[in-house]
mmCIF file of C-alpha atoms and ligand atoms in Angstrom:
data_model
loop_
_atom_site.group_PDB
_atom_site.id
_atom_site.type_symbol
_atom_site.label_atom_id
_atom_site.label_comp_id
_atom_site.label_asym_id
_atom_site.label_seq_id
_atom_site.Cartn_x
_atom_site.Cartn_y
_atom_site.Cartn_z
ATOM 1 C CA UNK A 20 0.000 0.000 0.000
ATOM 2 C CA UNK A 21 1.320 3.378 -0.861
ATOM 3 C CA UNK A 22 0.735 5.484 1.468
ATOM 4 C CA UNK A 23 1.473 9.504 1.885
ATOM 5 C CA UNK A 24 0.963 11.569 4.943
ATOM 6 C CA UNK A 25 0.749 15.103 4.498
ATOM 7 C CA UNK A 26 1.334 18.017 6.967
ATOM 8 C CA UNK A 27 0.092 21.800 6.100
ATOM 9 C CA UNK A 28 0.960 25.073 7.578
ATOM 10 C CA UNK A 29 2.653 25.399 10.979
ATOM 11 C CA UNK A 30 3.214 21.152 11.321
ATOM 12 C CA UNK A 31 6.905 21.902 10.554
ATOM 13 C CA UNK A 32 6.929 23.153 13.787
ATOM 14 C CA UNK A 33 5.642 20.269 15.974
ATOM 15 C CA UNK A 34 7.361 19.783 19.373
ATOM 16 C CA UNK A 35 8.544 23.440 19.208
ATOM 17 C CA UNK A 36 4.893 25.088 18.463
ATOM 18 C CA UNK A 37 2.588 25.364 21.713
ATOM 19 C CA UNK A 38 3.404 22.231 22.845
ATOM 20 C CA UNK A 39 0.183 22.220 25.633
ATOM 21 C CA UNK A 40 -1.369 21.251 22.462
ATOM 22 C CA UNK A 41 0.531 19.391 19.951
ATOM 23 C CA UNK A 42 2.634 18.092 22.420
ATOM 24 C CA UNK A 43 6.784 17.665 22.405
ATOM 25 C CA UNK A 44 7.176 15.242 19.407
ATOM 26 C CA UNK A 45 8.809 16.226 16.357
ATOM 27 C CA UNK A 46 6.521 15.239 13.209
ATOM 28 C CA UNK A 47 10.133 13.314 11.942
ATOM 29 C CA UNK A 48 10.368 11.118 14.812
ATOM 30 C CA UNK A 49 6.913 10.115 15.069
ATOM 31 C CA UNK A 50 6.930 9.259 10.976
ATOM 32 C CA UNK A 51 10.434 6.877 12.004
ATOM 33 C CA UNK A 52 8.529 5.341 14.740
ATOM 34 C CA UNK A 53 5.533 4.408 12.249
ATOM 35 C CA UNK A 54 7.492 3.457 9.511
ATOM 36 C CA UNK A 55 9.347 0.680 12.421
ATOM 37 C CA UNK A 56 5.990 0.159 13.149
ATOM 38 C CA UNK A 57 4.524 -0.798 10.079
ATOM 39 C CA UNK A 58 6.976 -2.163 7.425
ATOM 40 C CA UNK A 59 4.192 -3.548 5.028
ATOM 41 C CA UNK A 60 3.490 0.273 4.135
ATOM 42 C CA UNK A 61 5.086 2.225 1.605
ATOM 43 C CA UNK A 62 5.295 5.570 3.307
ATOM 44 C CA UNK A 63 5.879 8.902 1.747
ATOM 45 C CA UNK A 64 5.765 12.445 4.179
ATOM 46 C CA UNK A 65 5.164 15.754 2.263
ATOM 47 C CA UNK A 66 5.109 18.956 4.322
ATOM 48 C CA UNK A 67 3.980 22.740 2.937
ATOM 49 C CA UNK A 68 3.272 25.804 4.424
ATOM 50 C CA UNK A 69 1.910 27.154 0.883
ATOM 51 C CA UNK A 70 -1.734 25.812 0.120
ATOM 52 C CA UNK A 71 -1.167 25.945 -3.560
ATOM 53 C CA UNK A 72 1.976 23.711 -2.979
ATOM 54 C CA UNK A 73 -0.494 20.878 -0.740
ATOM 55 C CA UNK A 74 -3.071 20.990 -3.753
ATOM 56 C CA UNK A 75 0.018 20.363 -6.827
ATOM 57 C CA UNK A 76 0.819 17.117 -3.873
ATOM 58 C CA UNK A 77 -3.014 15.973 -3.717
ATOM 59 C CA UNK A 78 -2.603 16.158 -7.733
ATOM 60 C CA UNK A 79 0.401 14.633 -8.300
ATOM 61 C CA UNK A 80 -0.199 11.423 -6.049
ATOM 62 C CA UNK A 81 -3.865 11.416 -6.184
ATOM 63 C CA UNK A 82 -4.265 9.034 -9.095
ATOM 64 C CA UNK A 83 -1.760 6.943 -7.981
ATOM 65 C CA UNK A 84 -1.424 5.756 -4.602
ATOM 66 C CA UNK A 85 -3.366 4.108 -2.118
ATOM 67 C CA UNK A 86 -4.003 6.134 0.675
ATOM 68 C CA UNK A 87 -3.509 9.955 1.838
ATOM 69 C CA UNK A 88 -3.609 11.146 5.191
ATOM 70 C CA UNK A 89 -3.650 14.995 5.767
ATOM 71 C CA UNK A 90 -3.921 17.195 8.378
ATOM 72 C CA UNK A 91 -4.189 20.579 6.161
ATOM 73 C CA UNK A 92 -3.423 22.526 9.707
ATOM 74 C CA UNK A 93 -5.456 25.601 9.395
ATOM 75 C CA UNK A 94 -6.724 25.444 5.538
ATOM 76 C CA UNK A 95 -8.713 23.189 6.888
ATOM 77 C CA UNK A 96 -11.074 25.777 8.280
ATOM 78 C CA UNK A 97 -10.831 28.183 5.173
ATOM 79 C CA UNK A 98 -9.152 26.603 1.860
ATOM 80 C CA UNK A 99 -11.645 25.987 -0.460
ATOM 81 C CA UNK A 100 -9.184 24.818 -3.062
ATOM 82 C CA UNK A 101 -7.930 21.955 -1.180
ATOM 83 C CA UNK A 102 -11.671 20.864 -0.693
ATOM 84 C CA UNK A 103 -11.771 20.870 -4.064
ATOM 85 C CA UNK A 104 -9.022 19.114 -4.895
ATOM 86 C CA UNK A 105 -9.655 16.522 -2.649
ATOM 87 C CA UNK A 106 -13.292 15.963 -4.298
ATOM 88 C CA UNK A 107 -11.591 15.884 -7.897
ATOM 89 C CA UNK A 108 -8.914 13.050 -6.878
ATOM 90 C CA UNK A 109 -9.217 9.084 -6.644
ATOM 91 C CA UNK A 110 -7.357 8.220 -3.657
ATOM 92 C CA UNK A 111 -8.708 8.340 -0.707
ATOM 93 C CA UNK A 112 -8.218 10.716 2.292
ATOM 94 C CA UNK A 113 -8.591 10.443 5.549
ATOM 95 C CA UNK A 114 -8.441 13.646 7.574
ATOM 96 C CA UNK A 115 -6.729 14.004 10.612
ATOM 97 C CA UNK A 116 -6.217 16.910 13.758
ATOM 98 C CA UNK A 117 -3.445 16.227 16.433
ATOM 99 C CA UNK A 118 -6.101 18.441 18.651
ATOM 100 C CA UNK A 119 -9.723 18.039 19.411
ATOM 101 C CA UNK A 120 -10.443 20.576 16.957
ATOM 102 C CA UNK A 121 -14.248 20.806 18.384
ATOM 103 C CA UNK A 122 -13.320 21.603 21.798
ATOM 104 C CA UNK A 123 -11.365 24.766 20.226
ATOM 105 C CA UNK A 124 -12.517 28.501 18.901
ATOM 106 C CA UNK A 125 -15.318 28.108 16.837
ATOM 107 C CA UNK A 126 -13.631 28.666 13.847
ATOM 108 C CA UNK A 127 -12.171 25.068 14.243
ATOM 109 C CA UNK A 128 -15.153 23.553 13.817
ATOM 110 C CA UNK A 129 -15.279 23.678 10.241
ATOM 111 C CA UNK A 130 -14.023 21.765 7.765
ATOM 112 C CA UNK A 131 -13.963 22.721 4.129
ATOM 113 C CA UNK A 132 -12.036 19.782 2.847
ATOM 114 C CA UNK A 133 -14.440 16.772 5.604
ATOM 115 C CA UNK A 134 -17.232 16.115 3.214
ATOM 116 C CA UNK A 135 -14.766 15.060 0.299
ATOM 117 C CA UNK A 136 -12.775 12.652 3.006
ATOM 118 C CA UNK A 137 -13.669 8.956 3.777
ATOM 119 C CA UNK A 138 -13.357 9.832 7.621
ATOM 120 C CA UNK A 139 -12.155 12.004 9.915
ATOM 121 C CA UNK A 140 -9.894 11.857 12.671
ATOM 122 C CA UNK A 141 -9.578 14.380 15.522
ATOM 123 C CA UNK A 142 -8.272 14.731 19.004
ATOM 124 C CA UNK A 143 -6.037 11.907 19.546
ATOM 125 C CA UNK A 144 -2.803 13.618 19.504
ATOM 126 C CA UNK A 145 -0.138 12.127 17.221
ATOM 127 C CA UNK A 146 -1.761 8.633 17.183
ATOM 128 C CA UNK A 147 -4.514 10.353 15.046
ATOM 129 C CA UNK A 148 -2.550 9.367 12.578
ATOM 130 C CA UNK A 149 -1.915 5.808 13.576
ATOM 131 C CA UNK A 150 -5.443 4.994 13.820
ATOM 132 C CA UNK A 151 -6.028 6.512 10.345
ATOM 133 C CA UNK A 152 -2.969 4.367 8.998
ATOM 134 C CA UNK A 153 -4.680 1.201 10.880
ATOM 135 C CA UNK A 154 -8.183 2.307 9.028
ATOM 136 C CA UNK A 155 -6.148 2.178 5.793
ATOM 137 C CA UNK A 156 -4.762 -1.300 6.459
ATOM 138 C CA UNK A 157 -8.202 -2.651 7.433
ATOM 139 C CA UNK A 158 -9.609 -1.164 4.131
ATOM 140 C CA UNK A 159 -6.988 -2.446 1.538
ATOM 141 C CA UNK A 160 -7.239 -6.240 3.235
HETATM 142 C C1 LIG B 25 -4.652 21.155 13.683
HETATM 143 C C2 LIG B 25 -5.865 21.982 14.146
HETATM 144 C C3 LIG B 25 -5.980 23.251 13.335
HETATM 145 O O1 LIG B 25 -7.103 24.006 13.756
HETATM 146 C C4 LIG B 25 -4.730 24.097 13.500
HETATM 147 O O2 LIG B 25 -4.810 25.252 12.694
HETATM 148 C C5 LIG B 25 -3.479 23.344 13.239
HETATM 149 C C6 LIG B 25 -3.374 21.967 13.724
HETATM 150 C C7 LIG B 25 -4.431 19.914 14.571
HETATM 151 O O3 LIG B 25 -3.733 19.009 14.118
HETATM 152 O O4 LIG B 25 -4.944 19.843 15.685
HETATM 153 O O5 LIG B 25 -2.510 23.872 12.712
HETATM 154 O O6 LIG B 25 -4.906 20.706 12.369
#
């Protein structure tokens, strides 16, 4: 299964970035723990802090591989475009929030890109993504 997480805006900055939140894990050594963790995956990591650069990603892979997580950081709440480029790919995405994006401002509460995603994932800290990759496996038995 080929399989590509990707990070938006500010996610560079995990374990430096209010950590009350997201915690004191860099993004890098999570990915090398779940790549130990599951070696039947063929993982790729993309990061961008430019939403034009996360929608050429979605398009590049999106006919392609297997899976996408993405946590699209705070486009999720506003970028139409990645919505939209979600909606006009074949792979499917799962989105996922570090936080428990629902028990934040209200502005959190939206998701522009949700509707176009088989799930969502929120709230779990880093293993957000873990149970998405898990939701993956269990879909491509
Ligand atoms: C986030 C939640 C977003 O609202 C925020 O803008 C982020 C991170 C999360 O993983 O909890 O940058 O996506």
């Amino acid at each position: 299964m080929k399989l590509l997480i990707i990070n938006g805006p500010n996610l560079n900055l995990l374990g430096k970035r209010e950590k009350s939140i997201y915690g004191e894990n860099s993004f890098e050594d999570y990915y090398s723990s779940l790549q130990e963790e599951f070696k039947a995956v063929d993982f790729e990591y993309y990061q961008s802090n430019v939403e034009g650069e996360l929608i050429n990603k979605l398009h590049e892979v999106g006919f392609s591989y297997d899976a996408i997580i993405m946590n699209a950081g705070a486009y999720t709440h506003t970028s139409i475009g990645i919505g939209d480029a979600i909606a006009g790919i074949e792979t499917p995405v799962i989105e996922v929030h570090i936080s428990n994006v629902y028990a934040r401002e209200e502005y959190r509460h939206q998701s522009l890109m949700a509707k176009n995603c088989i799930g969502v994932i929120a709230g779990m800290g880093l293993n957000s993504y873990r149970l998405a990759i898990e939701q993956f496996i269990h879909l491509n038995k």
